[in-house]
Short mmCIF file of C-alpha atoms in Angstrom, two decimals:
data_model
loop_
_atom_site.label_atom_id
_atom_site.label_comp_id
_atom_site.label_asym_id
_atom_site.label_seq_id
_atom_site.Cartn_x
_atom_site.Cartn_y
_atom_site.Cartn_z
CA ASN Y 90 29.23 8.50 23.86
CA SER Y 91 27.31 5.14 23.91
CA VAL Y 92 25.46 6.42 27.08
CA ASN Y 93 24.65 9.78 25.51
CA THR Y 94 23.37 8.03 22.37
CA LYS Y 95 21.13 5.70 24.44
CA GLN Y 96 19.76 8.63 26.44
CA GLY Y 97 19.17 10.56 23.15
CA ARG Y 98 17.14 7.78 21.75
CA LYS Y 99 15.27 7.38 24.96
CA GLN Y 100 14.30 11.04 24.85
CA GLN Y 101 13.26 10.57 21.22
CA LYS Y 102 10.89 7.79 22.07
CA MET Y 103 9.43 9.77 24.90
CA ALA Y 104 8.70 12.64 22.56
CA PHE Y 105 7.12 10.20 20.09
CA ALA Y 106 4.86 8.68 22.85
CA THR Y 107 3.36 12.21 23.62
CA SER Y 108 3.28 13.64 20.12
CA ILE Y 109 2.38 10.90 17.84
CA THR Y 110 -1.32 10.97 18.23
CA SER Y 111 -1.37 14.75 17.29
CA TRP Y 112 0.08 14.17 13.98
CA PRO Y 113 -2.01 15.75 11.21
CA HIS Y 114 -4.51 13.58 9.54
CA LEU Y 115 -3.51 10.55 11.68
CA HIS Y 116 -6.09 7.86 11.29
CA LEU Y 117 -7.12 6.11 14.64
CA PRO Y 118 -9.47 3.15 14.08
CA LYS Y 119 -12.58 3.48 16.02
CA SER Y 120 -12.42 0.07 17.50
CA LEU Y 121 -9.58 1.10 19.71
CA SER Y 122 -11.92 3.30 21.67
CA VAL Y 123 -15.44 1.89 21.16
CA THR Y 124 -17.00 -1.50 21.62
CA GLN Y 125 -17.34 -3.86 18.62
CA ARG Y 126 -19.93 -2.92 16.16
CA LYS Y 127 -21.79 -5.02 13.70
CA ILE Y 128 -20.94 -4.30 10.09
CA ARG Y 129 -23.96 -3.21 8.35
CA CYS Y 130 -23.80 -3.49 4.47
CA SER Y 131 -26.38 -2.29 1.86
CA SER Y 132 -28.24 -4.59 -0.39
CA THR Y 133 -25.71 -3.58 -3.04
CA THR Y 134 -22.68 -4.61 -1.01
CA SER Y 135 -24.12 -7.72 0.54
CA SER Y 136 -24.39 -9.46 -2.74
CA ILE Y 137 -21.07 -8.45 -4.15
CA SER Y 138 -19.53 -11.79 -3.82
CA THR Y 139 -22.04 -13.39 -6.04
CA THR Y 140 -22.52 -10.77 -8.57
CA PHE Y 141 -18.84 -9.77 -9.41
CA ASP Y 142 -16.02 -11.99 -10.30
CA LEU Y 143 -13.02 -10.22 -8.75
CA LYS Y 144 -10.51 -12.89 -9.35
CA THR Y 145 -11.06 -12.83 -13.12
CA TYR Y 146 -11.19 -9.10 -13.17
CA TRP Y 147 -7.99 -8.66 -11.03
CA SER Y 148 -6.12 -11.52 -12.90
CA THR Y 149 -6.78 -9.96 -16.40
CA LEU Y 150 -5.81 -6.48 -15.23
CA ARG Y 151 -2.72 -7.78 -13.56
CA GLU Y 152 -1.49 -9.46 -16.76
CA GLU Y 153 -1.81 -6.32 -18.66
CA ILE Y 154 0.04 -4.39 -15.86
CA ASN Y 155 2.75 -7.15 -15.77
CA GLN Y 156 3.23 -6.75 -19.50
CA LYS Y 157 3.57 -2.97 -19.34
CA LEU Y 158 5.88 -3.11 -16.47
CA ASP Y 159 8.15 -5.51 -18.42
CA GLU Y 160 8.28 -2.98 -21.31
CA ALA Y 161 8.85 -0.12 -19.04
CA ILE Y 162 12.15 -1.43 -17.62
CA PRO Y 163 14.24 -2.90 -20.31
CA VAL Y 164 17.76 -4.08 -19.41
CA GLN Y 165 20.34 -1.50 -20.64
CA TYR Y 166 23.83 -0.30 -19.32
CA PRO Y 167 24.57 -0.53 -16.56
CA ASN Y 168 22.94 -3.94 -16.81
CA GLN Y 169 23.14 -5.02 -13.02
CA ILE Y 170 21.04 -2.10 -11.88
CA TYR Y 171 18.26 -2.89 -14.31
CA GLU Y 172 18.37 -6.54 -13.50
CA SER Y 173 18.08 -5.64 -9.83
CA MET Y 174 15.12 -3.21 -10.50
CA ARG Y 175 13.35 -5.86 -12.64
CA TYR Y 176 14.02 -8.52 -10.11
CA SER Y 177 11.77 -6.81 -7.62
CA VAL Y 178 9.30 -5.04 -9.90
CA LEU Y 179 8.61 -8.22 -11.95
CA ALA Y 180 8.73 -10.58 -8.92
CA LYS Y 181 6.47 -13.72 -9.11
CA GLY Y 182 3.54 -13.49 -6.73
CA ALA Y 183 3.12 -9.73 -6.78
CA LYS Y 184 -0.59 -8.90 -6.62
CA ARG Y 185 -0.27 -5.50 -8.27
CA ALA Y 186 -2.83 -4.12 -5.77
CA PRO Y 187 -1.73 -0.52 -6.16
CA PRO Y 188 -1.93 -0.29 -9.93
CA VAL Y 189 -5.20 -2.26 -10.01
CA MET Y 190 -6.86 0.11 -7.40
CA CYS Y 191 -5.54 3.04 -9.49
CA VAL Y 192 -7.07 1.79 -12.75
CA THR Y 193 -10.26 0.84 -11.07
CA ALA Y 194 -10.76 4.25 -9.40
CA CYS Y 195 -10.05 5.96 -12.75
CA GLU Y 196 -12.56 3.77 -14.62
CA LEU Y 197 -15.13 4.17 -11.89
CA LEU Y 198 -15.25 7.99 -12.48
CA GLY Y 199 -15.32 7.68 -16.29
CA GLY Y 200 -11.59 7.69 -17.14
CA ASN Y 201 -9.89 5.72 -19.74
CA ARG Y 202 -7.78 2.70 -18.66
CA LEU Y 203 -5.15 3.78 -21.17
CA ALA Y 204 -4.85 7.10 -19.24
CA ALA Y 205 -4.24 5.29 -15.99
CA PHE Y 206 -1.67 2.57 -17.03
CA PRO Y 207 1.46 4.81 -16.87
CA THR Y 208 0.61 6.00 -13.38
CA ALA Y 209 -0.46 2.48 -12.48
CA CYS Y 210 3.11 1.17 -13.43
CA ALA Y 211 4.70 4.14 -11.59
CA LEU Y 212 2.94 3.08 -8.43
CA GLU Y 213 4.20 -0.42 -8.79
CA MET Y 214 7.71 0.92 -9.22
CA VAL Y 215 7.41 3.04 -6.17
CA HIS Y 216 6.03 0.18 -4.22
CA ALA Y 217 8.81 -2.18 -5.18
CA ALA Y 218 11.42 0.49 -4.35
CA SER Y 219 9.88 0.77 -0.75
CA LEU Y 220 9.94 -2.90 -0.33
CA ILE Y 221 13.56 -3.15 -1.51
CA HIS Y 222 14.68 -0.60 1.20
CA ASP Y 223 12.31 -1.92 3.86
CA ASP Y 224 14.00 -5.37 3.48
CA LEU Y 225 17.49 -4.11 4.02
CA PRO Y 226 19.39 -5.20 7.12
CA CYS Y 227 19.38 -1.76 8.53
CA MET Y 228 15.58 -1.41 8.11
CA ASP Y 229 13.33 -4.45 8.66
CA ASP Y 230 16.12 -7.01 7.97
CA ASP Y 231 14.11 -9.48 5.87
CA PRO Y 232 16.09 -11.91 3.83
CA SER Y 233 13.08 -13.03 1.74
CA ARG Y 234 9.91 -11.51 0.06
CA ARG Y 235 7.01 -13.41 -1.33
CA GLY Y 236 8.83 -16.62 -0.79
CA GLN Y 237 11.96 -15.55 -2.76
CA PRO Y 238 15.27 -14.13 -1.63
CA SER Y 239 15.15 -10.25 -0.98
CA ASN Y 240 16.78 -8.01 -3.50
CA HIS Y 241 19.84 -7.43 -1.29
CA THR Y 242 20.09 -11.11 -0.63
CA VAL Y 243 20.58 -11.68 -4.42
CA PHE Y 244 22.35 -8.48 -5.64
CA GLY Y 245 23.95 -7.22 -2.46
CA MET Y 246 23.01 -4.14 -0.38
CA ASP Y 247 24.78 -1.65 -2.48
CA MET Y 248 22.95 -2.69 -5.63
CA ALA Y 249 19.60 -2.98 -3.72
CA ILE Y 250 19.95 0.52 -2.50
CA LEU Y 251 20.70 1.81 -5.96
CA ALA Y 252 17.88 -0.15 -7.57
CA GLY Y 253 15.47 1.38 -5.09
CA ASP Y 254 16.88 4.84 -5.64
CA ALA Y 255 16.56 4.43 -9.33
CA LEU Y 256 12.92 3.09 -9.39
CA PHE Y 257 11.47 6.15 -7.51
CA PRO Y 258 12.44 8.77 -10.24
CA LEU Y 259 11.71 6.24 -12.92
CA GLY Y 260 8.16 6.18 -11.79
CA PHE Y 261 7.76 9.88 -12.06
CA ARG Y 262 9.33 9.98 -15.51
CA HIS Y 263 7.19 7.16 -16.70
CA ILE Y 264 3.97 9.02 -15.84
CA VAL Y 265 5.16 12.29 -17.63
CA SER Y 266 6.51 10.47 -20.75
CA HIS Y 267 3.75 7.75 -21.26
CA THR Y 268 0.48 9.42 -20.14
CA PRO Y 269 -1.56 10.34 -23.38
CA THR Y 270 -1.86 14.07 -23.28
CA ASP Y 271 -5.05 13.94 -25.10
CA LEU Y 272 -6.68 11.97 -22.28
CA VAL Y 273 -5.09 13.61 -19.16
CA PRO Y 274 -4.43 17.39 -18.95
CA GLU Y 275 -1.06 18.36 -17.55
CA THR Y 276 -2.50 19.95 -14.44
CA ARG Y 277 -3.96 16.59 -13.39
CA LEU Y 278 -0.55 14.95 -13.99
CA LEU Y 279 1.02 17.41 -11.72
CA ARG Y 280 -1.47 16.64 -8.87
CA VAL Y 281 -0.81 12.97 -9.50
CA ILE Y 282 3.00 13.35 -9.27
CA SER Y 283 2.57 15.54 -6.11
CA GLU Y 284 0.35 12.97 -4.51
CA ILE Y 285 2.87 10.13 -5.06
CA ALA Y 286 5.60 12.44 -3.65
CA ARG Y 287 3.67 13.18 -0.58
CA ALA Y 288 2.82 9.48 -0.11
CA VAL Y 289 6.47 8.24 -0.11
CA GLY Y 290 8.09 11.26 1.47
CA SER Y 291 9.08 12.37 4.91
CA THR Y 292 5.44 12.79 6.12
CA GLY Y 293 4.34 9.51 4.46
CA MET Y 294 5.99 6.23 4.06
CA ALA Y 295 9.32 7.45 5.04
CA ALA Y 296 7.87 8.71 8.29
CA GLY Y 297 6.28 5.34 9.03
CA GLN Y 298 9.43 3.51 8.49
CA PHE Y 299 11.38 5.84 10.75
CA VAL Y 300 8.83 5.56 13.66
CA ASP Y 301 8.70 1.85 13.08
CA LEU Y 302 12.48 1.76 13.75
CA GLU Y 303 12.69 4.26 16.57
CA GLY Y 304 9.28 5.05 17.92
CA PRO Y 305 7.67 3.39 21.07
CA PRO Y 306 5.24 0.47 20.85
CA ASN Y 307 2.20 2.74 21.34
CA ALA Y 308 2.96 4.35 17.82
CA VAL Y 309 1.41 1.37 16.22
CA GLU Y 310 -1.36 3.44 14.73
CA PHE Y 311 0.99 5.84 13.09
CA VAL Y 312 3.23 3.15 11.65
CA GLN Y 313 0.40 1.19 10.15
CA GLU Y 314 -1.24 4.18 8.51
CA LYS Y 315 1.95 5.55 7.20
CA LYS Y 316 3.72 2.18 6.11
CA TYR Y 317 0.56 0.47 4.79
CA GLY Y 318 -2.21 2.92 4.56
CA GLU Y 319 -0.43 5.55 2.46
CA MET Y 320 0.03 3.19 -0.55
CA GLY Y 321 -3.62 2.31 -0.74
CA GLU Y 322 -4.72 5.91 -0.26
CA CYS Y 323 -2.31 7.22 -2.83
CA SER Y 324 -3.32 4.58 -5.45
CA ALA Y 325 -7.02 5.23 -5.16
CA VAL Y 326 -6.51 8.95 -5.13
CA CYS Y 327 -4.35 8.97 -8.25
CA GLY Y 328 -7.02 7.03 -10.18
CA GLY Y 329 -9.51 9.59 -9.15
CA LEU Y 330 -7.33 12.48 -10.05
CA LEU Y 331 -6.66 11.05 -13.67
CA ALA Y 332 -10.35 10.92 -14.13
CA GLY Y 333 -10.91 14.43 -12.92
CA ALA Y 334 -12.75 13.56 -9.73
CA SER Y 335 -14.39 16.17 -7.57
CA ASP Y 336 -12.84 17.29 -4.33
CA ASP Y 337 -15.39 15.27 -2.42
CA GLU Y 338 -14.82 12.07 -4.38
CA ILE Y 339 -11.10 12.56 -3.87
CA GLN Y 340 -11.55 12.70 -0.15
CA ARG Y 341 -13.71 9.58 -0.19
CA LEU Y 342 -11.11 7.65 -2.22
CA ARG Y 343 -8.48 8.92 0.12
CA ARG Y 344 -10.25 7.53 3.30
CA TYR Y 345 -11.31 4.40 1.40
CA GLY Y 346 -7.72 3.59 0.12
CA ARG Y 347 -6.17 4.18 3.62
CA ALA Y 348 -8.57 2.01 5.32
CA VAL Y 349 -8.07 -0.82 2.73
CA GLY Y 350 -4.25 -0.56 3.05
CA ILE Y 351 -4.32 -0.80 6.83
CA LEU Y 352 -6.96 -3.51 6.77
CA TYR Y 353 -4.79 -5.65 4.56
CA GLN Y 354 -1.82 -5.58 6.87
CA VAL Y 355 -3.83 -6.01 10.02
CA VAL Y 356 -5.35 -9.20 8.54
CA ASN Y 357 -1.92 -10.30 7.56
CA ASP Y 358 -0.76 -9.93 11.13
CA VAL Y 359 -3.78 -11.77 12.50
CA LEU Y 360 -3.28 -14.60 9.96
CA GLU Y 361 0.45 -14.87 10.84
CA ALA Y 362 -0.34 -14.95 14.61
CA LYS Y 363 -2.94 -17.61 14.23
CA SER Y 364 -0.65 -19.78 12.22
CA GLY Y 365 2.19 -19.37 14.55
CA SER Y 366 4.57 -18.28 11.87
CA GLY Y 367 7.02 -15.38 11.95
CA LEU Y 368 8.04 -15.68 15.56
CA GLY Y 369 11.37 -16.29 17.24
CA SER Y 370 13.99 -13.96 15.96
CA ARG Y 371 14.61 -10.59 17.54
CA SER Y 372 13.76 -8.65 14.29
CA GLU Y 373 10.38 -10.49 14.13
CA GLU Y 374 9.62 -9.65 17.71
CA GLU Y 375 10.45 -5.95 17.16
CA LYS Y 376 8.10 -5.80 14.13
CA LYS Y 377 5.45 -7.51 16.02
CA ARG Y 378 5.46 -4.74 18.61
CA LYS Y 379 4.45 -2.25 15.95
CA SER Y 380 1.37 -4.35 14.76
CA TYR Y 381 -2.08 -4.30 16.19
CA VAL Y 382 -1.70 -7.99 17.11
CA GLY Y 383 1.58 -7.27 18.83
CA VAL Y 384 0.28 -4.33 20.93
CA TYR Y 385 -3.37 -5.27 21.50
CA GLY Y 386 -3.59 -8.97 20.81
CA VAL Y 387 -5.49 -10.93 18.25
CA GLU Y 388 -8.99 -10.36 19.41
CA LYS Y 389 -8.59 -6.57 19.27
CA ALA Y 390 -6.83 -6.72 16.00
CA VAL Y 391 -9.84 -8.48 14.64
CA LYS Y 392 -12.07 -5.81 15.85
CA VAL Y 393 -9.81 -3.20 14.25
CA ALA Y 394 -10.08 -5.12 10.94
CA GLU Y 395 -13.90 -5.29 11.27
CA ASP Y 396 -14.09 -1.53 11.74
CA LEU Y 397 -11.76 -0.74 8.85
CA ARG Y 398 -13.80 -3.04 6.61
CA ALA Y 399 -17.02 -1.21 7.46
CA GLU Y 400 -15.29 2.28 7.17
CA ALA Y 401 -14.02 1.52 3.70
CA LYS Y 402 -17.43 0.39 2.54
CA ARG Y 403 -19.14 3.43 3.95
CA GLU Y 404 -16.86 5.70 1.88
CA LEU Y 405 -17.98 3.83 -1.26
CA GLU Y 406 -21.69 4.52 -0.58
CA GLY Y 407 -21.00 7.97 -2.12
CA PHE Y 408 -20.12 6.28 -5.45
CA GLU Y 409 -23.14 3.94 -5.85
CA LYS Y 410 -24.51 6.54 -8.37
CA TYR Y 411 -22.02 4.91 -10.72
CA GLY Y 412 -23.68 1.66 -10.53
CA GLU Y 413 -21.78 -1.59 -11.18
CA LYS Y 414 -18.51 0.36 -11.79
CA VAL Y 415 -18.11 0.50 -7.97
CA LEU Y 416 -18.24 -3.20 -7.59
CA PRO Y 417 -14.59 -3.86 -7.86
CA LEU Y 418 -13.73 -1.48 -5.13
CA TYR Y 419 -16.24 -3.08 -2.78
CA SER Y 420 -14.75 -6.45 -3.72
CA PHE Y 421 -11.25 -5.23 -2.84
CA VAL Y 422 -12.39 -4.63 0.74
CA ASP Y 423 -13.71 -8.06 1.02
CA TYR Y 424 -10.66 -9.52 -0.44
CA ALA Y 425 -8.42 -7.67 1.97
CA ALA Y 426 -10.44 -9.14 4.91
CA ASP Y 427 -11.26 -12.68 3.58
CA ARG Y 428 -8.28 -13.56 1.13
CA SER Y 429 -10.74 -15.64 -0.87
CA PHE Y 430 -8.19 -16.59 -3.71
CA SER Y 431 -4.58 -16.46 -4.58
CA PHE Y 432 -2.65 -15.83 -7.74
CA VAL Y 433 -0.66 -18.32 -9.61
CA ASP Y 434 2.12 -17.03 -12.05
CA SER Y 435 2.35 -18.86 -15.36
CA ILE Y 436 5.77 -17.56 -16.10
#
C-alpha cells in the first residue's frame, strides 16, 4: 500500500509538472524569461515618496479597521471558538493590507469609505482564516505567526480548524448585514461575494496550498500567485466593485493587486534569505523550494520583484485621471518592495 501511495504521488507530481503552466490566468513574471529591465516611472510616480505620507494614511485607516473588527467578533457562546477567532483576527502586528487596499480602491473610484468597511473587515476575516489553516501541522506546520504562537499552538488543532471554518462564512455574513444598502446596490454585493469565494476556493488560495504541499518545485509560479497574489487581487477588485468600477478598471485592479501580492512575498523571501533566518528544519526547506529564492536564487528573485513592481505601476497609469486619489496605490507598491516603515501596536 505504501508503495502504491508513493507511486500515486509521483504520478501526481509529474502531472503537475506538465500541466501547471497551462492553468487559466496563471501569472508568469516576465523576468523569468527576459533579461532584467530598468523600471521606468512617470513623473507622478517618481515623486510619490515625497508627496504622500503612506505611513500616516495606512496607520489611521488601520486603527479604524481594528476597531470595526473588534466590534464585528464579540465573544459569545461558545466562548472558546470566538476567543480563538479573535486571537487571530485581532493579532498584534497585523498590517491590515487586504482591507486597506480594498478601502483605497473604493475611494479611488469615488466610493464611500463607509460602503467599503464591511467588505474590508470580511477580507481580513478570510485572510486570518487562511493563515490559521496554513499554520496547521498538516499544512505549513508553523508554530508561530508574527512573533506570537500560532492559533493551534494556543487553542489546539481542533479549535483552530473550527475558528478558521467559522471565520469564512462570518465574512460573507458581515458583508450582507453591514453594508449600507443606500450606498451599494445588491447586484454589486453579489459580485463582491462571488469574487471573495473565487479567491479562497478550489481555483484560488486552496489550489495554491494544495500544489504547495503536493506539487513539484517548478510549480513555484502557480503557488506564489494562488497563495499570495489572490488576496491582493481580490482586495483591490472588491474595492472597485463596491464603487461601481468599469470592466477595464476592474481588470487593471485585478492585475495590480495580483502583482503587489506576489511582490510582497517575493521580497519577504529575499529578505529572509539575506538575513539567514528561517533555515534548518525540514518544513522550512520544503517551503523554500516553492519560493522564487528557493528555486531560482536570490539574484533572480530580485529581478522578479523588480518586474512585478514595474508591472503594478503600469496598471495604475490607467487611473492617473483620478489625480491624487491614486497615490496610496502607488505607495503600496513601493512599500511592498522597500518596507520603509513598520507598525507598532499601542494596545
